[in-house]
CSV table of C-alpha atoms and ligand atoms in Angstrom, one decimal:
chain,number,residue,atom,x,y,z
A,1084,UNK,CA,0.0,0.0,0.0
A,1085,UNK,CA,1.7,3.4,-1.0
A,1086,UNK,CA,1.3,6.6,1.3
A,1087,UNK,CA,0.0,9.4,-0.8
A,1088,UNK,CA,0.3,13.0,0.7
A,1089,UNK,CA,-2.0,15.7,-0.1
A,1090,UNK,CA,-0.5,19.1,-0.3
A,1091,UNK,CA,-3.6,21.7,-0.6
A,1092,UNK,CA,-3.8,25.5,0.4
A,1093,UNK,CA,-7.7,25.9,0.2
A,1094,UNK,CA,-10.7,24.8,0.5
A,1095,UNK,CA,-9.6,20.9,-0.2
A,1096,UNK,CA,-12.4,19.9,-2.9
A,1097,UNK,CA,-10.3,17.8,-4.9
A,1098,UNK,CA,-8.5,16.4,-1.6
A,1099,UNK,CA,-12.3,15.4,-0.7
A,1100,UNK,CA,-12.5,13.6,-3.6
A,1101,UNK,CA,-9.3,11.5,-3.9
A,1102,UNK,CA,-10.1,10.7,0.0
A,1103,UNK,CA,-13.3,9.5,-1.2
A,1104,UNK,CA,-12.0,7.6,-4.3
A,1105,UNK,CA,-10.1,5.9,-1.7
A,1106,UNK,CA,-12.9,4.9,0.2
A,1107,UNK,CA,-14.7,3.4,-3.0
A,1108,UNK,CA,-11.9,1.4,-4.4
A,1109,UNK,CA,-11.7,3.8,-7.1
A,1110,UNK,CA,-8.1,4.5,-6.3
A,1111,UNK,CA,-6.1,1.1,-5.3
A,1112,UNK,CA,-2.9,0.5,-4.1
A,1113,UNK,CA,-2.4,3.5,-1.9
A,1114,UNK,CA,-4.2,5.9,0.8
A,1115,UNK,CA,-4.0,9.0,1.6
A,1116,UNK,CA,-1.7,9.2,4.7
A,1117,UNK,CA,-0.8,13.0,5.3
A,1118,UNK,CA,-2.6,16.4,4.4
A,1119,UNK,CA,-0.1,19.1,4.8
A,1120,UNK,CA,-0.9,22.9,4.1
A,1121,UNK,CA,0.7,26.0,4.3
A,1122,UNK,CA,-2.3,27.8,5.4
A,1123,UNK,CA,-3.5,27.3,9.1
A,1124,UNK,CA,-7.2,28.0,8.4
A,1125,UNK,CA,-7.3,25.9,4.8
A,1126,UNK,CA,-10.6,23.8,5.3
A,1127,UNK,CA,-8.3,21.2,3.4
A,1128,UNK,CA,-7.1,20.3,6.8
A,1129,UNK,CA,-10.8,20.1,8.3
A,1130,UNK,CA,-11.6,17.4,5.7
A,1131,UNK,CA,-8.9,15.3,6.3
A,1132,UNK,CA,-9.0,15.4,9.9
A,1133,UNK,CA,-12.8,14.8,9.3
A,1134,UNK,CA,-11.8,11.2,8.1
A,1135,UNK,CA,-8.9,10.6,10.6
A,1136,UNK,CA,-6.0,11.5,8.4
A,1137,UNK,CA,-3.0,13.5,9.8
A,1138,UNK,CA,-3.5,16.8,8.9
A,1139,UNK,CA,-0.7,19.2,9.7
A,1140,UNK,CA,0.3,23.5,9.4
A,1141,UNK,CA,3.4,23.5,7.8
A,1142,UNK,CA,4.2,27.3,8.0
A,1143,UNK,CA,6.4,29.4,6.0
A,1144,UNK,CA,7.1,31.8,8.5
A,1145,UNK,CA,9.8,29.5,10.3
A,1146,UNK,CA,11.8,29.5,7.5
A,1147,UNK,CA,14.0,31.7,5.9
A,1148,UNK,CA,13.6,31.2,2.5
A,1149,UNK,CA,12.0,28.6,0.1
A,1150,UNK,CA,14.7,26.3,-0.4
A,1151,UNK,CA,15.1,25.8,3.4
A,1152,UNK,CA,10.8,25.4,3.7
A,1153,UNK,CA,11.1,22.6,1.1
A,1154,UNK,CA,14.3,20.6,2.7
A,1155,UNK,CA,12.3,20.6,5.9
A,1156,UNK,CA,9.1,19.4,4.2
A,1157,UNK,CA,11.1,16.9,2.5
A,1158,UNK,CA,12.7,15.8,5.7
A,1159,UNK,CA,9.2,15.0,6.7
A,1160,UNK,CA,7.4,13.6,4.1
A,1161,UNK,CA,10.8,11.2,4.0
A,1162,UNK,CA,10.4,10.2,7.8
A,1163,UNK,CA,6.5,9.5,6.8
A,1164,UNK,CA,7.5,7.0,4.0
A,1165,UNK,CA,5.3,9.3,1.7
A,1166,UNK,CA,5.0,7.5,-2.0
A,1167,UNK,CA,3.6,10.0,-3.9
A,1168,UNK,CA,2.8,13.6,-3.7
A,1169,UNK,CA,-0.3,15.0,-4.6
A,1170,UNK,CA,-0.7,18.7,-5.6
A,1171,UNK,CA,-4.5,20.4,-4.4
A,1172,UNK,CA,-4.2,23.6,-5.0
A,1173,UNK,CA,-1.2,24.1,-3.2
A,1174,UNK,CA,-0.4,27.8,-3.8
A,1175,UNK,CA,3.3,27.6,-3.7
A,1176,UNK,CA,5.9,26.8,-6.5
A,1177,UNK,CA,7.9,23.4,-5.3
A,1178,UNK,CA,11.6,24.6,-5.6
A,1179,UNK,CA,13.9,22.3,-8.0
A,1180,UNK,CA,15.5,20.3,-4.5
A,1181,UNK,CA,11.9,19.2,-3.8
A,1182,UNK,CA,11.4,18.2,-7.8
A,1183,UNK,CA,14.9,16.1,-7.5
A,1184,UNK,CA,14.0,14.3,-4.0
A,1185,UNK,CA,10.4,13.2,-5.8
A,1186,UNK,CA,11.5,12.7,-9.3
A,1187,UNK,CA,8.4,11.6,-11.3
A,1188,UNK,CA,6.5,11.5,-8.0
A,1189,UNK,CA,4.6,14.5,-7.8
A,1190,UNK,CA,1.0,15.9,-9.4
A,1191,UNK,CA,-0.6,18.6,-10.0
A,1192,UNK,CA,-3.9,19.6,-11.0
A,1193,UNK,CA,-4.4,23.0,-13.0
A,1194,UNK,CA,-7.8,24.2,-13.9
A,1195,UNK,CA,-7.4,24.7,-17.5
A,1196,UNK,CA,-5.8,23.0,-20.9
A,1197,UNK,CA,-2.5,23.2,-20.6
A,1198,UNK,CA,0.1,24.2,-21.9
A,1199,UNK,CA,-2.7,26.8,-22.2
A,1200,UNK,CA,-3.2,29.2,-19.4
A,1201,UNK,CA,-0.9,28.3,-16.9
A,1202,UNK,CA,-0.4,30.1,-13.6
A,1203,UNK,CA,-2.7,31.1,-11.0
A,1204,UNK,CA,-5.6,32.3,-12.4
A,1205,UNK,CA,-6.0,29.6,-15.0
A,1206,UNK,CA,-10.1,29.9,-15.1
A,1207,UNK,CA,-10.0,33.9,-14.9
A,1208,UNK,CA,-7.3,34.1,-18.1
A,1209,UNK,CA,-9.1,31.6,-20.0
A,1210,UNK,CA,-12.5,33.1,-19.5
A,1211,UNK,CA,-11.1,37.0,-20.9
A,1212,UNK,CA,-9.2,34.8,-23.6
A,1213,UNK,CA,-12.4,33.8,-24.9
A,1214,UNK,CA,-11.7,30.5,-25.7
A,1215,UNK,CA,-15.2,28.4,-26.0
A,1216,UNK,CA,-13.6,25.4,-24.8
A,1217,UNK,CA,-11.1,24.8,-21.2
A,1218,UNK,CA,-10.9,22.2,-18.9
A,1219,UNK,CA,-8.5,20.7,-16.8
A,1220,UNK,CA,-5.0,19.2,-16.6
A,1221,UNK,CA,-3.3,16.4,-14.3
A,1222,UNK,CA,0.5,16.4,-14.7
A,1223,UNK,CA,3.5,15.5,-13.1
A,1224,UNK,CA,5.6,18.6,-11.8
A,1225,UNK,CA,8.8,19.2,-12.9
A,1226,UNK,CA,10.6,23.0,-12.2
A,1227,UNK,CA,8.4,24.9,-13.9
A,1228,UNK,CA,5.0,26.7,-13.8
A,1229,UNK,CA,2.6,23.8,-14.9
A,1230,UNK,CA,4.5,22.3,-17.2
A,1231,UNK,CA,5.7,19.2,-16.6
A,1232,UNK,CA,4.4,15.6,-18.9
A,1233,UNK,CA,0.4,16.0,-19.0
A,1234,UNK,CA,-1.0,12.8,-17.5
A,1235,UNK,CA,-4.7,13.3,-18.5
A,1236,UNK,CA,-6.6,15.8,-19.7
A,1237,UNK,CA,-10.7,16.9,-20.0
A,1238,UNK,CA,-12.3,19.7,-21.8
A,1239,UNK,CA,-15.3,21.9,-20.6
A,1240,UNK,CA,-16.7,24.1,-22.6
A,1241,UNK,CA,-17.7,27.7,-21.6
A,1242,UNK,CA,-21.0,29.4,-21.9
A,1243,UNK,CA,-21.6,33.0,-22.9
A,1244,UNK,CA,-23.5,33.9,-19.3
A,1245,UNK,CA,-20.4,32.4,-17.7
A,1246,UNK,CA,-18.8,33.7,-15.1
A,1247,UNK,CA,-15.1,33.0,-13.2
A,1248,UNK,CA,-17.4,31.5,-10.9
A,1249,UNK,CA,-19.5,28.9,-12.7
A,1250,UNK,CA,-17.0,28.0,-15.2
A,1251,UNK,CA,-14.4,27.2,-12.1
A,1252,UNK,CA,-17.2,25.0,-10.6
A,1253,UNK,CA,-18.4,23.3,-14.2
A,1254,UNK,CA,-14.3,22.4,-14.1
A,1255,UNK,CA,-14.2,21.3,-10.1
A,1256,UNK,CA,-16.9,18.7,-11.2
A,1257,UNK,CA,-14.5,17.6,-13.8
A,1258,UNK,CA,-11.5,17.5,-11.8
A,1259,UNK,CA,-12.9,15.5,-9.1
A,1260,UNK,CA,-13.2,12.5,-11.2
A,1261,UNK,CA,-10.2,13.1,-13.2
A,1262,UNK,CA,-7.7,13.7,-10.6
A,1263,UNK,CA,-8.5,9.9,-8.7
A,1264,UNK,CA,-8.4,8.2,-12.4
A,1265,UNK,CA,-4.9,9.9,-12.5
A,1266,UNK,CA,-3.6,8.9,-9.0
A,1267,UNK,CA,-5.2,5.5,-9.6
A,1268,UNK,CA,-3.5,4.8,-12.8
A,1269,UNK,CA,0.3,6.4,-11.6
A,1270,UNK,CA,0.4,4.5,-8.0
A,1271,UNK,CA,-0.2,1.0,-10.3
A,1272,UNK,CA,2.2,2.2,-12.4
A,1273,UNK,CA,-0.1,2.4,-15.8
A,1274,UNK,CA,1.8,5.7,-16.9
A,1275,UNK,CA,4.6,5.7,-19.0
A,1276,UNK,CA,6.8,8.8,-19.6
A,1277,UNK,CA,8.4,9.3,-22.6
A,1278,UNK,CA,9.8,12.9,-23.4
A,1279,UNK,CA,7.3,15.2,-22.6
A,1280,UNK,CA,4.4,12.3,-23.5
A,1281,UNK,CA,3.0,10.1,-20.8
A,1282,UNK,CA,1.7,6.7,-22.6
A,1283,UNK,CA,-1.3,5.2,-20.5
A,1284,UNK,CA,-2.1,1.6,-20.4
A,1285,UNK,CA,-5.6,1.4,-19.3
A,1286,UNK,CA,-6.8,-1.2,-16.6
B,26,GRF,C1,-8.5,23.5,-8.4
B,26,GRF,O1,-9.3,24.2,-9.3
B,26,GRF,C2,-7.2,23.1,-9.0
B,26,GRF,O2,-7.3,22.9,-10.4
B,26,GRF,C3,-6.3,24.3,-8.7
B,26,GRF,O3,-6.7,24.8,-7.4
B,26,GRF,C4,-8.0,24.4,-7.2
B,26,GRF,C5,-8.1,23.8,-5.9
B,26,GRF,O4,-9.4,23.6,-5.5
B,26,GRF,N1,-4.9,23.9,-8.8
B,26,GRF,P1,-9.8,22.7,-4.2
B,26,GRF,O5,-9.0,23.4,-3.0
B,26,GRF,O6,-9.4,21.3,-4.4
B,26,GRF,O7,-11.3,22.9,-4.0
């Protein structure tokens, strides 16, 4: 069974949903065994400790600068035999020591088409784009801003009477079932990466 830990800054939707994916036997081989957040008050930490999961503040403030925040997170994700590392709208940028120390072993979900709208405000950009068709993106992270191999990926299209608001929650439907399908198939190792491609054989 491999440990999966959460990293989530907000309100923890997509967290709800692998924990539940977990529950169902829609995600085998692993569990979710550590919710870490860099915001005391993210709900993200409510949910888990809602289902018994560890849920812990890891704040920035102790630290001097980002490099020194990650080493220590590392440190502790290492001591808790974590597997894989699960990006959920975790707000900061991993530096390239934490990439290294989890080669190929961290994802991300980002609320558009990649390598389209990338950043922080992926619904917001892609709404005054006016594209008529977004969506979401699971990857692996590599050093960059959303851009590492795309593991799966769903379109949604958007209305004329949208707003940031209902198109980011049209999306959030779409990403809850997208991001467990994507976890599922990387902890039983049905993702191959070659280049910047990932090859998925489906079980
Ligand atoms: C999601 O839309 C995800 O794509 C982005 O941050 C948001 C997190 O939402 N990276 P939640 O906290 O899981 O509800």
């Amino acid at each position: 069974m491999k440990n999966i830990a959460v990293l989530a800054s907000g309100s923890g939707s997509n967290l709800q949903a692998i924990m539940e994916a977990v529950e169902r036997g829609d995600i085998r081989g692993g569990r979710v065994s550590l919710v870490i957040s860099d915001r005391k008050n993210a709900y993200a930490l409510e949910r888990a400790r809602g289902k018994g999961i560890p849920a812990l503040h890891f704040s920035a403030l102790k630290y001097s600068s980002r490099e020194e925040y990650d080493r220590a997170l590392v440190t502790y994700l290492e001591k808790r035999q974590i597997d894989l590392v699960v990006l959920a709208g975790f707000m900061r940028l991993l530096t390239p020591y934490f990439v290294l120390c989890f080669h190929q072993r961290i994802l991300n979900i980002h609320p558009a088409l990649l390598p389209s709208f990338p950043g922080v405000r992926g619904v917001e950009d892609a709404l005054n784009y006016g594209v008529k068709v977004t969506g979401c993106t699971v990857h692996f992270v590599d050093e960059g801003m959303d851009t590492g191999p795309i593991i799966l990926q769903e379109a949604v299209p958007v209305y004329d009477n949208d707003t940031t608001e209902t198109l980011h929650q049209r999306i959030h439907a779409v990403e809850h079932r997208l991001y467990p399908r994507a976890i599922h198939l990387v902890l039983n190792d049905k993702v191959t990466i070659k280049g910047r491609r990932c090859i998925i054989d489906e079980d």
